[in-house]
Amino acid sequence: MTHLTDNKEYSPNAIATMNVYEVNSIEELQPLANVWQELLSQTPRASFFQSLPWLKAYWNHFGADQYLRTLVVESNQEVVGIVPLVRKREKTKVGALDFLTYPMDHWGSFYGPLGKNPNEVLSAGVDYLRHKGLAADVLELRWVGEEDGEHEQHQQILSSAGFTPQSSRLDSTGVISLPSTWEEYLASRSGKW
């Protein structure tokens, strides 16, 4: 059973106790700062770009022409995940479109929901968006990695919510493993390098 409540919370399933609500301003995220940090520490492969300080810095520099749609996912009245999203207008070959996507703009390599179980969090968030509306032309979850079937899992989540996912490669990033620290590696290079 699906229901929408007057207080803007959404429960994708009456049996599961998952609720999703939306926060649309940086200032309204401040009370979630400690929870955000805790969720970040639980998130597999988390990076600084998923932190609230990053989102604040990003928003201060790039938020003027964007709309913040941060989805907060609760289970049993406890926040279990956060899906930071922005709606922004971009030029495409078919004209300008509104994209709902992660707040990255090519600054990092990977991005995704925060929480111990990012797929569960994303599933609740995508289901919320399906029922509440995207308020955008395109939902594009950019910067999803290919590790551990992450890409396929995102496609399944989108399909399960009733979307028709299409895959494309936006960008690629090389990742190397160094035998020692970056400083030692850099010192081993010639001055010409």
Short mmCIF file of C-alpha atoms in Angstrom, two decimals:
data_model
loop_
_atom_site.label_atom_id
_atom_site.label_comp_id
_atom_site.label_asym_id
_atom_site.label_seq_id
_atom_site.Cartn_x
_atom_site.Cartn_y
_atom_site.Cartn_z
CA MET A 1 0.00 0.00 0.00
CA THR A 2 1.32 3.41 -0.97
CA HIS A 3 0.28 6.55 0.77
CA LEU A 4 1.25 10.20 0.87
CA THR A 5 0.76 12.12 4.06
CA ASP A 6 0.05 15.80 4.58
CA ASN A 7 3.39 16.40 6.28
CA LYS A 8 5.23 15.57 3.03
CA GLU A 9 6.60 12.30 4.35
CA TYR A 10 6.24 9.37 2.03
CA SER A 11 6.12 5.72 3.00
CA PRO A 12 6.78 3.46 0.00
CA ASN A 13 5.35 0.47 1.80
CA ALA A 14 2.99 0.28 4.77
CA ILE A 15 4.72 -2.90 6.00
CA ALA A 16 8.24 -1.50 5.77
CA THR A 17 8.67 1.46 8.06
CA MET A 18 10.59 3.55 5.52
CA ASN A 19 9.64 7.22 5.29
CA VAL A 20 11.19 9.77 3.00
CA TYR A 21 11.05 13.52 3.35
CA GLU A 22 12.66 16.26 1.34
CA VAL A 23 14.89 19.14 2.44
CA ASN A 24 15.31 21.94 -0.07
CA SER A 25 17.71 24.43 1.55
CA ILE A 26 21.24 24.21 2.89
CA GLU A 27 20.18 25.97 6.09
CA GLU A 28 17.55 23.30 6.79
CA LEU A 29 20.24 20.60 6.50
CA GLN A 30 22.28 21.98 9.41
CA PRO A 31 20.27 20.11 12.11
CA LEU A 32 21.22 16.90 10.25
CA ALA A 33 24.98 17.62 10.38
CA ASN A 34 25.83 15.00 13.04
CA VAL A 35 23.55 12.38 11.49
CA TRP A 36 25.04 13.14 8.07
CA GLN A 37 28.57 12.61 9.41
CA GLU A 38 27.56 9.34 11.09
CA LEU A 39 25.93 8.06 7.88
CA LEU A 40 29.00 9.09 5.89
CA SER A 41 31.19 7.00 8.22
CA GLN A 42 28.92 3.98 7.54
CA THR A 43 28.79 4.45 3.75
CA PRO A 44 30.86 1.97 1.73
CA ARG A 45 33.53 3.74 -0.38
CA ALA A 46 32.49 7.13 1.01
CA SER A 47 34.40 10.22 -0.05
CA PHE A 48 34.69 13.84 1.01
CA PHE A 49 32.40 14.75 -1.90
CA GLN A 50 29.52 13.08 -0.07
CA SER A 51 30.04 15.15 3.07
CA LEU A 52 27.83 18.03 4.18
CA PRO A 53 30.80 20.48 4.15
CA TRP A 54 31.33 19.59 0.47
CA LEU A 55 27.64 20.13 -0.32
CA LYS A 56 27.73 23.50 1.45
CA ALA A 57 30.84 24.60 -0.48
CA TYR A 58 29.36 23.30 -3.74
CA TRP A 59 26.10 25.12 -3.05
CA ASN A 60 27.85 28.41 -2.20
CA HIS A 61 29.66 28.37 -5.56
CA PHE A 62 27.27 26.57 -7.92
CA GLY A 63 23.83 26.59 -6.29
CA ALA A 64 22.52 29.89 -7.66
CA ASP A 65 20.92 28.30 -10.73
CA GLN A 66 20.05 24.97 -9.12
CA TYR A 67 17.34 23.59 -6.86
CA LEU A 68 18.30 21.38 -3.89
CA ARG A 69 16.33 18.15 -3.39
CA THR A 70 17.92 16.27 -0.49
CA LEU A 71 15.95 13.12 0.32
CA VAL A 72 16.14 11.96 3.94
CA VAL A 73 15.21 8.31 4.48
CA GLU A 74 13.96 7.14 7.89
CA SER A 75 13.23 3.70 9.28
CA ASN A 76 11.41 3.44 12.59
CA GLN A 77 11.78 7.22 13.04
CA GLU A 78 15.58 7.04 12.70
CA VAL A 79 17.46 8.53 9.74
CA VAL A 80 19.11 5.62 7.90
CA GLY A 81 20.14 7.39 4.72
CA ILE A 82 20.40 10.57 2.71
CA VAL A 83 20.21 11.04 -1.06
CA PRO A 84 21.59 14.49 -2.00
CA LEU A 85 20.22 15.61 -5.37
CA VAL A 86 20.09 18.84 -7.34
CA ARG A 87 17.93 19.93 -10.22
CA LYS A 88 19.81 21.95 -12.79
CA ARG A 89 19.27 23.12 -16.33
CA GLU A 90 21.79 22.00 -18.93
CA LYS A 91 22.14 22.51 -22.67
CA THR A 92 21.83 19.32 -24.72
CA LYS A 93 21.63 18.50 -28.44
CA VAL A 94 17.83 18.56 -28.16
CA GLY A 95 17.70 21.83 -26.25
CA ALA A 96 17.90 22.82 -22.59
CA LEU A 97 16.67 20.17 -20.14
CA ASP A 98 16.25 20.02 -16.36
CA PHE A 99 18.37 17.21 -14.87
CA LEU A 100 17.88 15.74 -11.40
CA THR A 101 21.30 14.40 -10.43
CA TYR A 102 23.97 14.20 -7.75
CA PRO A 103 25.81 17.45 -6.80
CA MET A 104 29.20 16.79 -8.35
CA ASP A 105 29.91 18.64 -11.62
CA HIS A 106 32.94 16.43 -12.39
CA TRP A 107 34.78 17.20 -9.14
CA GLY A 108 35.09 13.57 -8.01
CA SER A 109 34.88 10.07 -9.42
CA PHE A 110 32.09 8.34 -7.51
CA TYR A 111 28.89 9.42 -5.82
CA GLY A 112 25.81 7.87 -4.30
CA PRO A 113 23.45 7.80 -1.33
CA LEU A 114 24.73 7.90 2.24
CA GLY A 115 24.02 5.10 4.69
CA LYS A 116 24.98 1.61 5.72
CA ASN A 117 22.88 0.20 2.87
CA PRO A 118 23.04 2.69 0.00
CA ASN A 119 20.93 0.52 -2.32
CA GLU A 120 18.08 0.40 0.19
CA VAL A 121 18.33 4.16 0.69
CA LEU A 122 18.40 4.79 -3.06
CA SER A 123 15.46 2.46 -3.59
CA ALA A 124 13.35 4.37 -1.05
CA GLY A 125 14.45 7.70 -2.56
CA VAL A 126 13.72 6.69 -6.15
CA ASP A 127 10.34 5.28 -5.14
CA TYR A 128 9.59 8.61 -3.43
CA LEU A 129 10.54 10.50 -6.60
CA ARG A 130 8.37 8.24 -8.72
CA HIS A 131 5.32 8.99 -6.58
CA LYS A 132 6.00 12.65 -5.72
CA GLY A 133 7.31 13.61 -9.16
CA LEU A 134 10.76 14.33 -10.52
CA ALA A 135 10.11 18.03 -11.21
CA ALA A 136 12.79 17.56 -13.90
CA ASP A 137 13.00 16.25 -17.44
CA VAL A 138 15.66 13.64 -16.70
CA LEU A 139 16.70 11.66 -13.61
CA GLU A 140 20.39 11.00 -14.22
CA LEU A 141 22.35 9.30 -11.44
CA ARG A 142 25.81 10.29 -12.62
CA TRP A 143 29.09 9.07 -11.17
CA VAL A 144 27.89 5.58 -10.33
CA GLY A 145 30.83 3.17 -10.17
CA GLU A 146 31.10 -0.20 -11.82
CA GLU A 147 32.54 -1.95 -8.76
CA ASP A 148 30.63 -4.92 -7.32
CA GLY A 149 27.80 -4.61 -9.85
CA GLU A 150 26.89 -1.14 -8.60
CA HIS A 151 25.80 -0.01 -12.06
CA GLU A 152 23.50 -3.01 -12.52
CA GLN A 153 22.05 -2.56 -9.03
CA HIS A 154 21.13 1.05 -9.85
CA GLN A 155 19.44 -0.09 -13.05
CA GLN A 156 17.43 -2.65 -11.07
CA ILE A 157 16.42 -0.05 -8.48
CA LEU A 158 15.23 2.34 -11.20
CA SER A 159 13.36 -0.45 -13.00
CA SER A 160 11.67 -1.60 -9.79
CA ALA A 161 10.39 1.95 -9.22
CA GLY A 162 8.84 2.00 -12.69
CA PHE A 163 11.51 3.96 -14.55
CA THR A 164 13.13 2.79 -17.79
CA PRO A 165 16.88 3.17 -17.18
CA GLN A 166 19.31 3.75 -20.02
CA SER A 167 23.06 3.48 -19.56
CA SER A 168 25.68 5.74 -21.04
CA ARG A 169 29.23 6.66 -20.17
CA LEU A 170 29.48 10.28 -19.07
CA ASP A 171 33.16 10.17 -18.17
CA SER A 172 35.83 7.76 -17.02
CA THR A 173 38.50 8.02 -14.36
CA GLY A 174 41.74 6.11 -13.95
CA VAL A 175 42.51 4.84 -10.46
CA ILE A 176 45.95 3.50 -9.54
CA SER A 177 47.28 1.79 -6.46
CA LEU A 178 50.61 3.15 -5.27
CA PRO A 179 53.09 0.89 -3.43
CA SER A 180 53.81 3.72 -0.97
CA THR A 181 52.56 7.21 -0.18
CA TRP A 182 51.83 9.87 -2.80
CA GLU A 183 54.71 11.98 -1.49
CA GLU A 184 57.20 9.08 -1.91
CA TYR A 185 55.90 8.40 -5.41
CA LEU A 186 56.17 12.08 -6.34
CA ALA A 187 59.74 12.25 -4.93
CA SER A 188 60.71 9.27 -7.15
CA ARG A 189 59.78 11.22 -10.31
CA SER A 190 62.34 13.37 -12.08
CA GLY A 191 62.20 17.17 -11.97
CA LYS A 192 61.23 17.11 -15.65
CA TRP A 193 58.08 15.13 -14.76
#
